Short mmCIF file of C-alpha atoms in Angstrom, two decimals:
data_model
loop_
_atom_site.label_atom_id
_atom_site.label_comp_id
_atom_site.label_asym_id
_atom_site.label_seq_id
_atom_site.Cartn_x
_atom_site.Cartn_y
_atom_site.Cartn_z
CA UNK J 1 1.18 14.69 -5.06
CA UNK J 2 0.43 15.71 -1.81
CA UNK J 3 0.10 12.54 0.27
CA UNK J 4 4.09 12.56 -1.73
CA UNK J 5 5.22 16.18 -0.49
CA UNK J 6 3.37 15.03 2.94
CA UNK J 7 5.96 11.98 3.74
CA UNK J 8 8.50 14.05 2.89
CA UNK J 9 8.51 17.05 4.53
CA UNK J 10 7.25 14.57 7.51
CA UNK J 11 11.08 12.19 6.91
CA UNK J 12 12.51 15.68 7.15
CA UNK J 13 10.81 16.96 10.24
CA UNK J 14 11.49 13.36 11.59
CA UNK J 15 15.03 13.86 11.78
CA UNK J 16 14.45 16.60 14.54
CA UNK J 17 10.86 16.09 15.67
CA UNK J 18 10.05 12.51 15.45
CA UNK J 19 7.31 12.74 18.94
CA UNK J 20 5.80 15.99 16.30
CA UNK J 21 5.45 13.52 13.63
CA UNK J 22 3.87 10.24 15.43
CA UNK J 23 1.27 12.96 17.02
CA UNK J 24 0.34 13.90 13.38
CA UNK J 25 0.30 10.63 12.49
CA UNK J 26 -2.19 9.90 15.94
CA UNK J 27 -4.12 12.53 14.42
CA UNK J 28 -4.94 11.73 10.67
CA UNK J 29 -6.43 8.57 12.09
CA UNK J 30 -8.41 10.00 15.02
CA UNK J 31 -9.76 11.88 12.03
CA UNK J 32 -10.04 8.96 9.73
CA UNK J 33 -12.05 7.46 12.27
CA UNK J 34 -14.43 10.44 13.00
CA UNK J 35 -17.90 9.75 11.57
CA UNK J 36 -18.00 13.44 11.12
CA UNK J 37 -14.87 14.07 9.36
CA UNK J 38 -13.94 13.54 5.77
CA UNK J 39 -10.33 11.65 5.51
CA UNK J 40 -9.74 12.61 2.00
CA UNK J 41 -6.18 12.14 1.01
CA UNK J 42 -5.38 11.12 5.12
CA UNK J 43 -4.85 7.32 4.25
CA UNK J 44 -2.75 8.35 1.55
CA UNK J 45 -0.48 10.51 3.59
CA UNK J 46 0.16 8.42 6.25
CA UNK J 47 1.00 5.49 4.18
CA UNK J 48 3.30 8.50 2.32
CA UNK J 49 4.58 9.20 5.83
CA UNK J 50 4.95 5.50 7.23
CA UNK J 51 7.15 4.43 3.68
CA UNK J 52 9.62 7.86 4.56
CA UNK J 53 10.55 6.73 7.44
CA UNK J 54 9.55 2.78 8.20
CA UNK J 55 12.25 2.75 10.93
CA UNK J 56 10.18 4.92 13.12
CA UNK J 57 6.86 4.86 12.29
CA UNK J 58 6.14 1.59 11.10
CA UNK J 59 4.42 0.26 13.64
CA UNK J 60 1.47 2.65 12.35
CA UNK J 61 1.04 0.85 9.45
CA UNK J 62 -1.28 -2.10 11.04
CA UNK J 63 -3.30 0.47 12.00
CA UNK J 64 -4.52 1.30 8.09
CA UNK J 65 -6.22 -2.12 8.32
CA UNK J 66 -9.17 -0.92 10.27
CA UNK J 67 -10.23 1.02 7.84
CA UNK J 68 -10.34 -2.10 4.77
CA UNK J 69 -13.66 -2.51 4.77
CA UNK J 70 -15.37 1.49 3.41
CA UNK J 71 -15.40 1.02 -0.44
CA UNK J 72 -14.59 4.43 -0.19
CA UNK J 73 -11.25 4.02 1.57
CA UNK J 74 -10.33 0.95 0.27
CA UNK J 75 -8.26 1.52 -2.44
CA UNK J 76 -6.38 4.42 -0.20
CA UNK J 77 -5.69 1.46 2.22
CA UNK J 78 -4.03 -0.78 -0.49
CA UNK J 79 -2.39 2.12 -2.24
CA UNK J 80 -0.73 3.19 1.72
CA UNK J 81 0.10 -0.29 1.97
CA UNK J 82 1.64 -1.14 -1.14
CA UNK J 83 3.88 2.03 -1.30
CA UNK J 84 4.59 1.12 2.68
CA UNK J 85 5.57 -2.57 1.55
CA UNK J 86 8.58 -1.07 -1.62
CA UNK J 87 10.07 0.47 1.44
CA UNK J 88 9.60 -2.30 3.99
CA UNK J 89 8.10 -5.45 2.35
CA UNK J 90 8.65 -6.74 5.94
CA UNK J 91 6.17 -4.20 8.07
CA UNK J 92 3.09 -5.38 5.90
CA UNK J 93 3.80 -8.99 6.10
CA UNK J 94 3.63 -8.74 10.33
CA UNK J 95 0.15 -7.48 10.16
CA UNK J 96 -2.91 -9.93 9.63
CA UNK J 97 -2.43 -8.57 6.09
CA UNK J 98 -4.46 -11.60 4.56
CA UNK J 99 -7.51 -10.34 5.48
CA UNK J 100 -6.71 -8.15 2.16
CA UNK J 101 -6.98 -11.03 -0.06
CA UNK J 102 -10.34 -11.21 -1.39
CA UNK J 103 -9.73 -7.75 -3.12
CA UNK J 104 -7.47 -9.24 -5.93
CA UNK J 105 -11.23 -10.31 -7.31
CA UNK J 106 -12.83 -7.00 -6.55
CA UNK J 107 -15.56 -5.56 -8.83
CA UNK J 108 -13.98 -2.10 -8.45
CA UNK J 109 -10.40 -2.40 -11.39
CA UNK J 110 -8.37 -0.18 -9.48
CA UNK J 111 -9.16 -2.01 -6.08
CA UNK J 112 -8.08 -5.28 -7.55
CA UNK J 113 -4.75 -3.49 -9.58
CA UNK J 114 -3.58 -2.02 -5.93
CA UNK J 115 -4.54 -5.46 -4.55
CA UNK J 116 -2.16 -7.22 -7.40
CA UNK J 117 0.48 -4.26 -6.72
CA UNK J 118 0.78 -4.89 -2.77
CA UNK J 119 0.76 -8.55 -2.83
CA UNK J 120 3.72 -8.66 -6.09
CA UNK J 121 5.21 -6.14 -3.70
CA UNK J 122 5.27 -8.70 -1.17
CA UNK J 123 5.93 -11.89 -3.25
CA UNK J 124 2.39 -12.93 -1.22
CA UNK J 125 2.70 -16.72 -2.84
CA UNK J 126 -1.40 -17.13 -1.40
CA UNK J 127 -2.32 -15.01 -4.04
CA UNK J 128 -0.55 -16.48 -7.24
CA UNK J 129 -3.22 -18.10 -9.01
CA UNK J 130 -5.68 -15.03 -8.53
CA UNK J 131 -3.47 -12.73 -9.53
CA UNK J 132 -3.06 -15.56 -12.58
CA UNK J 133 -6.35 -14.85 -13.24
CA UNK J 134 -5.79 -11.11 -13.98
CA UNK J 135 -3.25 -11.61 -16.91
CA UNK J 136 -5.67 -10.94 -19.40
CA UNK J 137 -7.16 -8.46 -17.71
CA UNK J 138 -7.68 -4.63 -19.53
CA UNK J 139 -8.66 -2.47 -17.00
CA UNK J 140 -7.23 0.64 -17.02
CA UNK J 141 -6.20 2.58 -13.55
CA UNK J 142 -3.93 5.10 -12.71
CA UNK J 143 -1.60 4.42 -10.10
CA UNK J 144 0.85 7.51 -7.89
CA UNK J 145 4.34 6.22 -7.42
CA UNK J 146 6.26 8.68 -5.66
CA UNK J 147 3.70 11.74 -6.51
CA UNK J 148 3.87 10.82 -10.01
CA UNK J 149 0.97 9.24 -12.24
CA UNK J 150 1.65 6.19 -13.87
CA UNK J 151 -1.41 4.86 -16.31
CA UNK J 152 -1.55 0.98 -16.32
CA UNK J 153 -3.80 -1.92 -16.48
CA UNK J 154 -4.79 -4.50 -13.85
CA UNK J 155 -3.21 -7.58 -16.29
CA UNK J 156 0.19 -5.17 -16.27
CA UNK J 157 0.42 -5.08 -12.94
CA UNK J 158 -0.62 -9.14 -12.39
CA UNK J 159 2.38 -9.66 -14.91
CA UNK J 160 4.80 -7.27 -12.64
CA UNK J 161 3.53 -8.95 -9.58
CA UNK J 162 4.17 -12.41 -10.53
CA UNK J 163 7.58 -11.42 -11.92
CA UNK J 164 8.24 -10.07 -8.68
CA UNK J 165 7.58 -13.60 -7.00
CA UNK J 166 9.32 -14.96 -9.11
CA UNK J 167 12.46 -13.07 -8.50
CA UNK J 168 11.99 -13.58 -5.09
CA UNK J 169 11.50 -17.23 -5.59
CA UNK J 170 14.76 -17.52 -7.68
CA UNK J 171 16.58 -15.05 -4.72
CA UNK J 172 15.49 -17.69 -2.23
CA UNK J 173 17.04 -20.59 -3.79
CA UNK J 174 20.45 -18.77 -4.48
CA UNK J 175 20.52 -18.17 -0.57
#
């Protein structure tokens, strides 16, 4: 909830003082990179801020990937990328997101589910076969969407992802 609120406050502030929000994002990234700092909630807040104003702060998206290798941050990075992708999938697609492909098969259900959600949102056909194998994955997880918790399973997210990919493919055929 706090990450969503932070994003909405910064969305509003950025209409008058985008430099202040940009400075905040820089400081948040610095804090995440500092080994003496605890970055609980910062990665999600960064994602919410970028998603709230992708037209101004979209350039910060690619920097989230530097935190993907830490098991403690991996789910937060996937959530942030998925939240940004829901508003502007092109921003995520313009990053080297292929480094996230292995997380579809991660042993942690939260990581698997968030990876599936992200790849469905950006219609990453490259991951289709791996996602289809997760249809029967009944591991439960909670995903926060606009500050509200949503209970789901990895299998449900996999079906939603494939449906989004199919819809995107049908849309491209029509155009």
